[in-house]
CSV table of C-alpha atoms in Angstrom, one decimal:
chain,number,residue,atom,x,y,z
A,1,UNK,CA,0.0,0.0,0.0
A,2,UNK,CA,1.3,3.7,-0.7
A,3,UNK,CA,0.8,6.1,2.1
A,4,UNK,CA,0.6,10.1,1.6
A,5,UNK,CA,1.0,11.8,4.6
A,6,UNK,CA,0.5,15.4,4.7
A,7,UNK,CA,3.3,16.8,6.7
A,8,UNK,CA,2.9,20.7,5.6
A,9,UNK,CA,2.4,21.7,9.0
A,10,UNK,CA,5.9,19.9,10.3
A,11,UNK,CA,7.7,22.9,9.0
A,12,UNK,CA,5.8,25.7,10.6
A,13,UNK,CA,6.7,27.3,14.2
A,14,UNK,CA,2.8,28.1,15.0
A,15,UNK,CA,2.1,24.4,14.3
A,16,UNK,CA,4.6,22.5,16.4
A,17,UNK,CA,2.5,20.3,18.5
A,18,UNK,CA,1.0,19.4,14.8
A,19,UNK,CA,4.4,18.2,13.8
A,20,UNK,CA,5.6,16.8,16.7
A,21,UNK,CA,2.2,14.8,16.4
A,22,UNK,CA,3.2,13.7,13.3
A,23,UNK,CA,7.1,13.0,14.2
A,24,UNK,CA,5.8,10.8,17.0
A,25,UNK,CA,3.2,8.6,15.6
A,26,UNK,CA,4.5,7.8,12.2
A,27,UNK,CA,8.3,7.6,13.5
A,28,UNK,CA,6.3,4.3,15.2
A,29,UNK,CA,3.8,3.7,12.5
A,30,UNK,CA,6.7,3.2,9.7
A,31,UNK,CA,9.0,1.4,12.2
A,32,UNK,CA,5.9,-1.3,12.7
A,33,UNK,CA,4.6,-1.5,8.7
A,34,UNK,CA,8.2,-1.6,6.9
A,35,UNK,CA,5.6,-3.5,3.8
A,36,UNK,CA,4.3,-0.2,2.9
A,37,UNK,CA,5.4,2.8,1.1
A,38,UNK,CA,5.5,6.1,3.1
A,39,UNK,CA,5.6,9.1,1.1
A,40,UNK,CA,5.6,12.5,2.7
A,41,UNK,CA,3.8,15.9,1.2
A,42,UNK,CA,6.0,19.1,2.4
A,43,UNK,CA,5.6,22.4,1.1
A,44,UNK,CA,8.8,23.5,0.7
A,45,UNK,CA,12.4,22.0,0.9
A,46,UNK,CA,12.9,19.9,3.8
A,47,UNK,CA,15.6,21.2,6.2
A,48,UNK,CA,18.7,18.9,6.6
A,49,UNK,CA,17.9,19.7,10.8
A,50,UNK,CA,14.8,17.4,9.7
A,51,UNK,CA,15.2,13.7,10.8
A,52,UNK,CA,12.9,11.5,8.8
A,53,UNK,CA,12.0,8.3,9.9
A,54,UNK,CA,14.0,5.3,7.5
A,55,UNK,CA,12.2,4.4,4.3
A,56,UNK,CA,10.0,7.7,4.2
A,57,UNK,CA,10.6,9.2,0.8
A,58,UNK,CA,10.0,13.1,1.3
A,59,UNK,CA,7.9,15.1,-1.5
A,60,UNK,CA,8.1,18.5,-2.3
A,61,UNK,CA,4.9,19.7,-3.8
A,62,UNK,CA,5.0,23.6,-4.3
A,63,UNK,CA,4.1,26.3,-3.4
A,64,UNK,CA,4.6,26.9,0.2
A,65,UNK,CA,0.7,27.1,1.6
A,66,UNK,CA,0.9,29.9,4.2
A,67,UNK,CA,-2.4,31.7,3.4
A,68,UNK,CA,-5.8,30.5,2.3
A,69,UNK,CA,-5.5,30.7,-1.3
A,70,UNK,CA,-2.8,29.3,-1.5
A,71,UNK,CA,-4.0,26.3,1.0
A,72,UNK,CA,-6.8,25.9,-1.5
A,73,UNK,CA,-4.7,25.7,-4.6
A,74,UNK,CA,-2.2,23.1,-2.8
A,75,UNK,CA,-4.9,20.9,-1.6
A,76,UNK,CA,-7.0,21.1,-4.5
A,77,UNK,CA,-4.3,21.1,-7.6
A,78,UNK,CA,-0.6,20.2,-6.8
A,79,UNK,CA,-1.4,17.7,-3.9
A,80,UNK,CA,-3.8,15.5,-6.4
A,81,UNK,CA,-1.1,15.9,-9.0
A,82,UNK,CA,1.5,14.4,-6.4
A,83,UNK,CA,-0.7,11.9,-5.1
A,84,UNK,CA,-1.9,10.2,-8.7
A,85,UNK,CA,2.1,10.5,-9.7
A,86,UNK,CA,2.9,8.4,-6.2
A,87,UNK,CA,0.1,6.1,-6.9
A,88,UNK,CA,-1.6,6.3,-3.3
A,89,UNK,CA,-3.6,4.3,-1.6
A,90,UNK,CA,-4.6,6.6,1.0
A,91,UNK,CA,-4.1,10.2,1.8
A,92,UNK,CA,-3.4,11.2,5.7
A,93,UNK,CA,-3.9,15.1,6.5
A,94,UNK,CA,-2.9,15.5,10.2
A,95,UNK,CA,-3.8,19.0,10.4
A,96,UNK,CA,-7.6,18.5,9.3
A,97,UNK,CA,-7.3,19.3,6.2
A,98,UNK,CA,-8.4,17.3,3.0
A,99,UNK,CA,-8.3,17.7,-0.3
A,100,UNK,CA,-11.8,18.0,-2.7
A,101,UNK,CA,-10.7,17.2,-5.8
A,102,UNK,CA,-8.7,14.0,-5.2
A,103,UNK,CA,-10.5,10.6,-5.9
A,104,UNK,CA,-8.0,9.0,-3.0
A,105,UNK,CA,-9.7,7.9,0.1
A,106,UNK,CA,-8.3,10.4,3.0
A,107,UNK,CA,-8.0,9.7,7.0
A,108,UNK,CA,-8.2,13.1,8.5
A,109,UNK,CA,-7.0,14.1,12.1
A,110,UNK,CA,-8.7,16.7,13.7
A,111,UNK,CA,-7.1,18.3,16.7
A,112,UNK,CA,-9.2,21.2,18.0
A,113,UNK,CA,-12.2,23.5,16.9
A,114,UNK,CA,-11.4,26.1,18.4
A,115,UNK,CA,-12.4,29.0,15.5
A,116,UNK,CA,-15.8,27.9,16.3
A,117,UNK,CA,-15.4,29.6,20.2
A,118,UNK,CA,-12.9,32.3,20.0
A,119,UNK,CA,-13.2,33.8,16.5
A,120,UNK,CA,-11.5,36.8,17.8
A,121,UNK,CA,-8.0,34.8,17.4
A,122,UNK,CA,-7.9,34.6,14.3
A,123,UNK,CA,-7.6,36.5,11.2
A,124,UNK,CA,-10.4,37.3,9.4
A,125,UNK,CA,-9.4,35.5,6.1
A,126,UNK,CA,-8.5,32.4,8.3
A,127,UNK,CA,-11.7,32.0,10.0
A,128,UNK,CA,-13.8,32.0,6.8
A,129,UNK,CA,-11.9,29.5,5.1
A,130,UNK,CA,-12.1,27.4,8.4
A,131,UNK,CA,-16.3,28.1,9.0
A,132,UNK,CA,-16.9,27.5,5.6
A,133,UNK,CA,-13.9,24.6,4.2
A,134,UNK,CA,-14.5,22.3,7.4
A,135,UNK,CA,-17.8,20.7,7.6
A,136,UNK,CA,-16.6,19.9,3.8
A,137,UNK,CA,-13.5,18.7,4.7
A,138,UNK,CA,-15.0,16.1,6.9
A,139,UNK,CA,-17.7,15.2,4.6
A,140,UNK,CA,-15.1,14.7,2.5
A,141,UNK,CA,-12.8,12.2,4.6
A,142,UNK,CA,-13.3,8.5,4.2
A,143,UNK,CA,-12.5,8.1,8.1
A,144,UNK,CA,-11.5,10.9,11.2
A,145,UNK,CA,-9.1,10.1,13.5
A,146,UNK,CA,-9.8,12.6,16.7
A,147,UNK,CA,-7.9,13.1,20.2
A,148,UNK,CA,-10.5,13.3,22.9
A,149,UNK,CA,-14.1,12.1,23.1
A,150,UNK,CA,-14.8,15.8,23.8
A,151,UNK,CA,-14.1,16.2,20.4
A,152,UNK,CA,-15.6,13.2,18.9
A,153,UNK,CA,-18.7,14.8,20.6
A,154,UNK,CA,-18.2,18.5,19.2
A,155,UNK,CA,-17.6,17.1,15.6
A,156,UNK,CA,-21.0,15.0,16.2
A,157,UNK,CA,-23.1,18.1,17.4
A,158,UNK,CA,-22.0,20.5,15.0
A,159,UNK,CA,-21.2,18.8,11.4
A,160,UNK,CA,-23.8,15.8,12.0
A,161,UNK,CA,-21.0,13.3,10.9
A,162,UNK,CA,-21.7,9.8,12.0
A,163,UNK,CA,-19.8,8.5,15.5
A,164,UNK,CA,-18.9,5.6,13.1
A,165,UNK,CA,-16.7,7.5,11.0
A,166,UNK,CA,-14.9,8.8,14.0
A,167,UNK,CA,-12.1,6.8,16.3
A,168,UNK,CA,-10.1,8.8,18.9
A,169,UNK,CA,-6.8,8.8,19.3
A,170,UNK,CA,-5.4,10.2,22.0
A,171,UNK,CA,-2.5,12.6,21.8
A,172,UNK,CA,0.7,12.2,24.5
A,173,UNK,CA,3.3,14.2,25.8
A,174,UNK,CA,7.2,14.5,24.7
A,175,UNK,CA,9.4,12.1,26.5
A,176,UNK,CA,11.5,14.7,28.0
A,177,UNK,CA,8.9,15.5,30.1
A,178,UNK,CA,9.3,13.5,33.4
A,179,UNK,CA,10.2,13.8,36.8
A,180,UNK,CA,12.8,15.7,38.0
A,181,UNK,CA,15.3,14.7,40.8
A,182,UNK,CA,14.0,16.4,43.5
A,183,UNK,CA,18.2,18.0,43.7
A,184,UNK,CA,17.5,19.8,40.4
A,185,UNK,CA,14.1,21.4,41.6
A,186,UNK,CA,16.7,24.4,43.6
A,187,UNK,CA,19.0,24.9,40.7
A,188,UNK,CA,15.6,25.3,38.3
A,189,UNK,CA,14.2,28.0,41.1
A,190,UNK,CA,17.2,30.1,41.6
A,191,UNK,CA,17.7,30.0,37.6
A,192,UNK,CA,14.3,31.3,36.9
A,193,UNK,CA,12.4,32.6,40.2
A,194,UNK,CA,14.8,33.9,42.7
A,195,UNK,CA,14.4,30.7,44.8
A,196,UNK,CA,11.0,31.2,45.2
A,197,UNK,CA,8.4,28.1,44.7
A,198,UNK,CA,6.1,29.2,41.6
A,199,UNK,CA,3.1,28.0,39.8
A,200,UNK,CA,3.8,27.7,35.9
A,201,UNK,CA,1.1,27.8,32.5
A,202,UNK,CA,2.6,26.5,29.7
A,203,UNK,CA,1.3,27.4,25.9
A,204,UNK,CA,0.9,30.4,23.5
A,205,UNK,CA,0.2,34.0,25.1
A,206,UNK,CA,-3.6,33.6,23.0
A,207,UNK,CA,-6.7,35.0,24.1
A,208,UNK,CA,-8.7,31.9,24.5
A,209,UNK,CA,-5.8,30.6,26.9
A,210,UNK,CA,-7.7,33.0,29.5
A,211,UNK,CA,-4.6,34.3,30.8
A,212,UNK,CA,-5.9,38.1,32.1
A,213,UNK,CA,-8.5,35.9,34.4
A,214,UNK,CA,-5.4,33.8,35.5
A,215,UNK,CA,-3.5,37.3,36.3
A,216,UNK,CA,-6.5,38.4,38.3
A,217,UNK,CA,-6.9,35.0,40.1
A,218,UNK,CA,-3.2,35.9,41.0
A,219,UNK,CA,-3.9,38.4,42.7
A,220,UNK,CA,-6.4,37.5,44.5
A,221,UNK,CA,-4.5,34.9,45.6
A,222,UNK,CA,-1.8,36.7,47.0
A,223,UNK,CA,-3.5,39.3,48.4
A,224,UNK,CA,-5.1,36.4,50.6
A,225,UNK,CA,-1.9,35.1,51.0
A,226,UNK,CA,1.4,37.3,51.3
A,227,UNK,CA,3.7,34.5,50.5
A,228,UNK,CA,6.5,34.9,47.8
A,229,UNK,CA,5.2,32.2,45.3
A,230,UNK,CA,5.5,33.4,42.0
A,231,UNK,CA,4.1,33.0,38.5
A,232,UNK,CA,5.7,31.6,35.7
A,233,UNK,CA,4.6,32.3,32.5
A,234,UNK,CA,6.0,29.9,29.5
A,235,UNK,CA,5.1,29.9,25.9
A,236,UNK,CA,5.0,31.5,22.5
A,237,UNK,CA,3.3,34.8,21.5
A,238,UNK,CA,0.7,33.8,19.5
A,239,UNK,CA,-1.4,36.1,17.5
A,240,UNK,CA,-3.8,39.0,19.3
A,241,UNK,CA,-2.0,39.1,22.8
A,242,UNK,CA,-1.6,42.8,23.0
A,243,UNK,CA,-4.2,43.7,25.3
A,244,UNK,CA,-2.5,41.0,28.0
A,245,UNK,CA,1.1,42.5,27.1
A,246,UNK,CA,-0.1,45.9,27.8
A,247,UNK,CA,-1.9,44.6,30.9
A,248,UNK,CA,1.3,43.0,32.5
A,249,UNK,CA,3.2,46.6,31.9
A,250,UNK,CA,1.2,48.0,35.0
A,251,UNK,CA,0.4,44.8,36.1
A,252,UNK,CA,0.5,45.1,40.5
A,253,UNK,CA,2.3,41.8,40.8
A,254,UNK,CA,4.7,42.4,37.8
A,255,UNK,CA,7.9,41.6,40.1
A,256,UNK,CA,6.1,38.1,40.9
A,257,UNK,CA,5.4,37.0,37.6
A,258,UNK,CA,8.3,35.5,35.0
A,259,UNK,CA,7.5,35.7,31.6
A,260,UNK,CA,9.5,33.5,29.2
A,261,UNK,CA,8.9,33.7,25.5
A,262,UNK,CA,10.0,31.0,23.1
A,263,UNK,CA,11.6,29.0,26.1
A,264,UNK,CA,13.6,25.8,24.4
A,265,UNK,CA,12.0,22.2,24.9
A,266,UNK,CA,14.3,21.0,27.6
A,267,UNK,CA,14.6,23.9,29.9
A,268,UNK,CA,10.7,24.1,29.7
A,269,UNK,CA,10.5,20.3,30.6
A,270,UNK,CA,12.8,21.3,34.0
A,271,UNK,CA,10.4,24.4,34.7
A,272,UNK,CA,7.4,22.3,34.8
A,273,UNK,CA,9.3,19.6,36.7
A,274,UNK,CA,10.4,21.8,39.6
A,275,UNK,CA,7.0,23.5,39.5
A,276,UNK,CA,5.0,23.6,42.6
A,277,UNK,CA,1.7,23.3,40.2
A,278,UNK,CA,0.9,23.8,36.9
A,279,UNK,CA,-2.1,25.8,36.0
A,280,UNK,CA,-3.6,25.7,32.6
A,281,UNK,CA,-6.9,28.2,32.5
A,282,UNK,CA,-7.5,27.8,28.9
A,283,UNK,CA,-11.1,28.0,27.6
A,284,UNK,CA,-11.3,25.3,25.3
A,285,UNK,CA,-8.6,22.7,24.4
A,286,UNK,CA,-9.3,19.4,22.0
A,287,UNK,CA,-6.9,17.8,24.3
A,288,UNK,CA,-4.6,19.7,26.9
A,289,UNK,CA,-1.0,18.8,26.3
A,290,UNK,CA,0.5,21.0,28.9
A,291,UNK,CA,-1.9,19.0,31.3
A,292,UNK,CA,-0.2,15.9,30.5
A,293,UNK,CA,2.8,17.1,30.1
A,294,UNK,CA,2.8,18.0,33.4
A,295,UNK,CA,1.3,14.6,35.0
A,296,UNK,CA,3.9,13.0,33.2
A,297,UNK,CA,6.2,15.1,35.3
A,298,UNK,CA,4.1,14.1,38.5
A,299,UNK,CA,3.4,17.8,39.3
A,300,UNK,CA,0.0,18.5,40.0
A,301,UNK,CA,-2.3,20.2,37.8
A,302,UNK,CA,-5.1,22.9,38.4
A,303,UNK,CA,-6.9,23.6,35.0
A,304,UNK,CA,-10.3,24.8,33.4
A,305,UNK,CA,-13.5,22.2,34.0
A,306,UNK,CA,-14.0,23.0,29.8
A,307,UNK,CA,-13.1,21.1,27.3
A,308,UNK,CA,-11.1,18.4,27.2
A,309,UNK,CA,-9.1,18.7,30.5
A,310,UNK,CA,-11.4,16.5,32.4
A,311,UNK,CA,-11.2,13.7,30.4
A,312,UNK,CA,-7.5,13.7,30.0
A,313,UNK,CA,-6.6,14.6,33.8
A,314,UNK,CA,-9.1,12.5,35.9
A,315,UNK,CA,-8.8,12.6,39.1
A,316,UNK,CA,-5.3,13.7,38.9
A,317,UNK,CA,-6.4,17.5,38.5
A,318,UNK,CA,-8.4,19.8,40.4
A,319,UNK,CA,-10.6,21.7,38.4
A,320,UNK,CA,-12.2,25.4,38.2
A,321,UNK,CA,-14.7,27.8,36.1
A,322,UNK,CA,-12.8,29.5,33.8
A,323,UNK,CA,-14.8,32.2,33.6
A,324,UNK,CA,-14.7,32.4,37.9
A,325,UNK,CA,-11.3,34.4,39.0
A,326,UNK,CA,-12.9,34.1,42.5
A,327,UNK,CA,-13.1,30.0,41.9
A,328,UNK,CA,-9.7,29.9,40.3
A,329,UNK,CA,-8.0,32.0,42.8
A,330,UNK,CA,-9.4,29.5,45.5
A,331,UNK,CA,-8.3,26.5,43.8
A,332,UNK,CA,-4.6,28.1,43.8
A,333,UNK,CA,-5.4,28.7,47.9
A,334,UNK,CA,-6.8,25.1,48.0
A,335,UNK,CA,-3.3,23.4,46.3
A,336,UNK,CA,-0.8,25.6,48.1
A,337,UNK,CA,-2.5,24.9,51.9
A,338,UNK,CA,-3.4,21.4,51.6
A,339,UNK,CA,-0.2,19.7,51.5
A,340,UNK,CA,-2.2,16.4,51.5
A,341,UNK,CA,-4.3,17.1,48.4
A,342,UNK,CA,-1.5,18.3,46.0
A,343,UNK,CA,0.1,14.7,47.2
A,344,UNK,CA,-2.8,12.4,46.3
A,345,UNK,CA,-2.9,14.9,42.9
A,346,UNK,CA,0.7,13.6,42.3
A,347,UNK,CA,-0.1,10.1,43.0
A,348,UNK,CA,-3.2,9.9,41.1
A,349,UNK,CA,-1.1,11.6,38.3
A,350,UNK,CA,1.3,8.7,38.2
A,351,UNK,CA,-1.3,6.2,37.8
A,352,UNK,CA,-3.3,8.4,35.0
A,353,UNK,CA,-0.6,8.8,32.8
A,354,UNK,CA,0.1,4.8,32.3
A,355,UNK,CA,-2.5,5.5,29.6
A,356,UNK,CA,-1.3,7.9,27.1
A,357,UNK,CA,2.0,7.1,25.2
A,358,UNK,CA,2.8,7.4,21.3
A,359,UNK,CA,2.6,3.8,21.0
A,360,UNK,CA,-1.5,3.8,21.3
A,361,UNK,CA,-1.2,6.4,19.9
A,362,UNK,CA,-0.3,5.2,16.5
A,363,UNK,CA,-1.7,1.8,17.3
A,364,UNK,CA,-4.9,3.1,16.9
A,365,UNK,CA,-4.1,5.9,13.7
A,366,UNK,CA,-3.3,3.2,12.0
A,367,UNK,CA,-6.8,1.5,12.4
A,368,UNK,CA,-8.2,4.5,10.7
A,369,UNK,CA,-6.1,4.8,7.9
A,370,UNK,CA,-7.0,0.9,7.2
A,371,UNK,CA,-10.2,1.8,7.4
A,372,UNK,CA,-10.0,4.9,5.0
A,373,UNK,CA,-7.9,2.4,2.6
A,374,UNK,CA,-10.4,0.0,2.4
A,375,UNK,CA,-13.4,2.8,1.9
């Protein structure tokens, strides 16, 4: 069988969890079906910093798609050209995607829908190609691999697709995320926080990450508390986070809260080790990798009660309104005077992230993109 995977995203900076996705499961996916061809679509040329797994043949179909038009005109004419001179069997677009023109059978994985919720994140040319190209998109797809039931649901409710099509797949976290020895939690503190124990988000500075209400619930919670605990900030700046940058300028906590942009994979993976919690106040997530990113470090987790952050984190979270600073700001209270709770969080943590690994991951992908194959 010939495999196309669409690996566009791989490239692109505001789409790395996309391509780490796809590093992940079909780094295992090849490695376990070595009798099939894997061919995969880039946009442009294929950095030599690029490690592709043995036996993939990368494909260069032009021009790089970095605005809708040009997304339409990649999907619609070069990647049919590509796939009929490959001779696929099956087409898979990890980024939710597919193409409308193309007679090959496609296995689509859907990750979020989160321009349906917060279409003030996004430019305007964005979110009409999204509203309008995705309940075609997934009319389109012979089968959609998903990564929550949250979103199995969503997809259900708002595009009428049958739950037949559907299989989820759940996402998991980089390997370097994992406990830290308790000696290196000091060094990570006086590095980034003065000594001081801290609470850390991880993910982009984006308005639907509800970071202002997380501010607010900081200060509430230090007003209630005068301790020295401070708040660690961690991720990239995404589009629209201006009003929260200007916010933070007069911001009555600024010398408490540490704000680091763009911070590299393994120093982020010892800043949510020798955290004393992570909190993760995002509005809507498809799945919530900074939530398991941080059970897989056993450090508790206190995140939104929307979404899909319940059904990833169990029992292993405590959980709060995200649209409550008040409820927040007690749930911070809650973790750091109940030495007891935040241990049975980090208990139940170890025992909840047994379930996710890349493995199952692409164990289960690649019962989809049989099933796409097969019509």
């Amino acid at each position: 069988m010939v495999i196309a995977v669409n690996t566009r995203v791989w490239l692109d900076s505001a789409h790395e969890d996309y391509g780490y996705f796809i590093k992940e499961v079909f780094s295992h996916i090849v490695a376990q079906h070595v009798e099939h061809r894997f061919y995969f679509l880039f946009d442009r040329p294929v950095p030599a910093t690029v490690t592709l797994p043995p036996g993939v043949t990368p494909v260069v179909v032009g021009p790089p798609a970095r605005h809708p038009l040009l997304w339409k005109y990649w999907y619609d004419v070069a990647m049919p050209r590509t796939l009929k001179k490959i001779g696929a069997d099956v087409l898979v677009s990890p980024d939710g995607f597919a193409s409308l023109t193309t007679k090959v059978p496609q296995c689509l994985v859907v990750h979020d829908f989160s321009f349906l919720h917060f279409t003030e994140g996004y430019p305007k040319s964005h979110l009409q190609f999204y509203k309008f190209f995705t309940p075609r998109f997934l009319k389109k797809a012979a089968t959609i691999a998903t990564v929550s039931q949250f979103l199995k649901k969503e997809m259900v409710a708002q595009y009428k697709i049958p739950p037949e099509k559907i299989s989820v797949v759940y996402s998991a976290a980089k390997e370097v995320f994992k406990p830290l020895p308790w000696e290196a939690h000091a060094a990570v503190k006086e590095a980034y926080t003065e000594g001081k124990e801290y609470f850390i988000y991880t993910g982009a500075i984006h308005p639907r990450k509800n970071l202002l209400n997380l501010l607010k619930a900081f200060s509430k919670f230090k007003k209630w508390q005068r301790s020295g605990f401070k708040l660690v900030l961690a991720g990239r700046m995404d589009w629209k986070n201006n009003e929260f940058l200007e916010l933070l300028k007069t911001y009555k906590y600024r010398g408490d809260v540490v704000l680091l942009a763009d911070v590299g994979e393994e120093a982020l993976a010892q800043l949510v080790g020798a955290a004393y919690v992570l909190v993760h106040p995002s509005f809507y997530e498809g799945f919530g990798t900074p939530v398991l990113e941080a059970i897989q470090c056993e450090v508790p987790v206190l995140t939104s009660a929307e979404g899909a952050m319940q059904e990833i984190a169990g029992e292993a979270a405590l959980y709060f309104n995200p649209h409550d600073v008040d409820d927040m700001a007690q749930q911070l209270m809650t973790i750091y005077k109940d030495e007891n709770k935040r241990s049975q969080l980090i208990q139940k943590g170890k025992a909840a992230k047994k379930g996710y690994s890349w493995q199952t991951t692409a164990d289960a992908l690649w019962q989809s993109i049989q099933a796409a194959a097969k019509g």
